C-alpha positions as CSV (number, residue, x, y, z in Angstrom):
1,M,120.2,115.1,128.3
2,D,119.7,112.2,130.8
3,F,120.4,111.7,134.4
4,T,121.2,108.9,136.1
5,S,121.0,110.2,139.6
6,R,118.0,111.1,141.7
7,V,118.0,114.9,141.5
8,L,116.7,116.8,144.5
9,I,115.4,120.3,143.5
10,V,116.0,122.6,147.2
11,P,114.6,125.9,146.7
12,G,115.4,129.0,149.0
13,L,113.0,131.3,150.6
14,G,109.8,131.7,149.3
15,N,110.1,128.5,147.1
16,S,110.8,128.8,143.3
17,G,107.9,130.0,141.1
18,E,106.9,128.5,138.1
19,Q,109.1,130.1,135.4
20,H,112.1,129.6,137.8
21,W,114.8,127.3,136.5
22,Q,114.5,124.8,139.4
23,S,110.8,124.6,138.0
24,L,111.4,124.2,134.7
25,W,113.7,121.6,135.3
26,E,111.9,119.6,137.6
27,R,109.0,119.7,135.0
28,Q,111.2,118.6,132.2
29,F,113.0,115.6,133.9
30,P,111.0,112.6,135.4
31,N,113.8,111.9,138.0
32,F,113.9,115.5,139.5
33,E,111.9,116.1,142.7
34,R,111.6,119.1,144.9
35,V,112.0,119.3,148.4
36,G,108.9,120.7,149.8
37,Q,108.9,122.8,153.0
38,T,106.3,123.5,155.5
39,E,107.3,127.2,155.9
40,W,108.6,128.7,152.8
41,D,108.6,132.6,153.7
42,A,109.7,132.2,157.6
43,P,111.9,129.2,157.5
44,V,113.6,127.6,160.6
45,C,117.2,125.9,159.6
46,E,116.6,123.0,161.9
47,D,113.1,122.3,160.2
48,W,114.5,122.7,156.6
49,I,117.2,120.2,157.6
50,S,115.2,117.8,158.9
51,K,112.8,117.7,156.0
52,L,115.8,117.6,153.4
53,D,117.3,114.6,155.1
54,Q,113.8,113.0,155.2
55,V,113.6,113.1,151.4
56,V,117.3,112.3,150.9
57,M,116.8,108.9,152.9
58,V,114.1,107.6,150.8
59,G,116.0,105.2,148.8
60,D,119.7,105.2,148.5
61,P,121.5,108.5,149.3
62,S,124.6,107.8,147.2
63,T,122.5,108.2,144.1
64,V,121.4,111.8,145.2
65,L,122.4,115.0,143.6
66,L,121.1,118.2,145.4
67,V,120.4,121.4,143.1
68,G,120.3,124.3,145.5
69,H,119.3,128.2,145.1
70,S,119.9,130.8,147.6
71,L,119.0,129.9,150.9
72,A,119.2,126.3,150.1
73,C,122.7,126.5,149.7
74,S,123.2,127.1,153.4
75,T,120.4,124.6,154.0
76,I,122.4,122.1,152.4
77,A,125.7,123.2,154.1
78,Y,124.3,122.8,157.6
79,W,122.5,119.6,156.4
80,A,125.7,118.1,155.5
81,N,127.4,119.2,158.6
82,T,124.6,117.6,160.7
83,F,123.9,114.3,158.9
84,Q,127.1,113.6,157.1
85,R,125.2,111.5,154.4
86,P,127.3,110.0,151.4
87,I,125.5,111.8,148.5
88,K,126.7,111.8,144.8
89,G,127.1,115.7,144.9
90,A,125.4,119.1,144.8
91,L,125.0,122.1,142.5
92,L,124.9,125.3,144.8
93,V,123.5,128.6,142.7
94,A,123.7,132.0,144.2
95,P,124.3,131.2,147.7
96,S,122.8,133.9,150.0
97,D,125.1,135.5,152.6
98,T,122.6,135.2,155.5
99,E,125.1,137.5,157.6
100,A,124.8,140.3,155.1
101,D,122.7,143.3,156.0
102,S,120.9,142.9,152.5
103,Y,119.8,139.5,153.4
104,P,116.0,139.9,154.5
105,S,114.9,139.0,158.0
106,G,112.6,136.3,158.9
107,T,115.0,133.2,158.9
108,I,116.1,131.4,161.9
109,G,119.1,129.7,162.5
110,F,120.6,130.2,159.1
111,S,123.5,132.4,160.3
112,P,126.6,132.3,160.3
113,V,126.9,130.5,156.9
114,P,128.5,127.1,157.7
115,L,132.2,127.0,156.6
116,S,133.1,123.5,156.8
117,K,134.1,121.1,153.8
118,L,131.3,119.5,152.4
119,P,131.5,115.5,152.5
120,F,130.7,115.3,148.9
121,P,131.7,117.2,145.4
122,S,130.1,120.4,144.7
123,I,129.8,123.3,142.4
124,V,129.1,126.8,143.6
125,V,127.6,129.3,140.6
126,A,128.0,132.8,141.6
127,S,127.6,136.1,139.8
128,T,129.6,139.4,140.0
129,D,126.3,141.3,140.8
130,D,124.3,139.2,143.2
131,F,122.1,141.5,145.7
132,Y,122.1,138.6,148.2
133,V,125.9,137.9,148.1
134,S,129.1,139.5,147.0
135,L,131.5,137.6,144.6
136,G,134.2,137.8,147.7
137,R,131.7,136.0,150.0
138,A,130.7,133.5,147.6
139,T,134.3,132.7,146.6
140,L,135.0,132.2,150.5
141,F,131.9,129.9,150.8
142,A,133.2,127.7,147.7
143,R,136.8,127.5,149.2
144,A,135.5,126.6,152.5
145,W,133.1,124.1,151.1
146,G,135.6,122.4,148.9
147,S,133.4,123.2,145.9
148,E,134.4,124.1,142.3
149,L,133.5,127.6,141.9
150,V,131.8,129.2,138.5
151,N,131.5,132.7,138.0
152,I,129.2,133.3,135.5
153,G,129.5,137.0,135.2
154,S,126.7,139.8,135.8
155,A,123.7,137.3,136.4
156,G,122.1,139.1,139.5
157,H,120.6,136.5,141.8
158,V,120.3,133.6,139.0
159,N,116.7,133.7,138.8
160,V,113.6,134.8,136.7
161,A,114.0,138.3,137.6
162,S,117.7,138.4,136.3
163,G,116.6,136.7,133.1
164,Y,117.1,132.9,134.1
165,G,114.3,130.8,133.1
166,D,115.2,127.8,131.1
167,W,119.0,127.7,131.9
168,P,121.1,125.1,129.8
169,E,124.2,126.2,131.0
170,G,123.0,125.3,134.5
171,L,122.0,121.6,133.3
172,A,125.3,121.2,131.9
173,L,127.1,122.1,135.4
174,L,124.8,119.7,137.0
175,K,125.9,116.9,134.3
176,K,129.3,117.1,135.4
177,L,128.3,115.8,139.0
178,D,126.1,113.1,137.8
């Protein structure tokens, strides 16, 4: 599978480990690049969206696809509301509900979850048993953001702990945006 876009991997809280599908994709495709953050474990929304914008603006933003997981989905929504960049699209996987009691403390500025329409095409991937977001809330986010919602069933937080390393179905969804 080839991608014509510049694909930016945007991990969530704690970054994505070596066996996470985001890391595997980054190693598999030379035009996939991780957006690094200074502070992975106690993130500040303003810092994360500023860093994301810096990386997006290297080159032509209209060629950029974002691949967010977990807290990165809210990061992308906040970034979109703040900067309104004309990117190609975003794949938003397992968006965390930062307003839920189940969400870990230690993040600053990521609540409430933004509910404004994103100014680019997007797909939200959600599961029926994600500890960090109910399917109902993920559906609400997708509708508010103007995203296509893809319910992949019982998939936990769509990470290594729930059995997601190499994830070809996710690549196929990303290809729809390319």
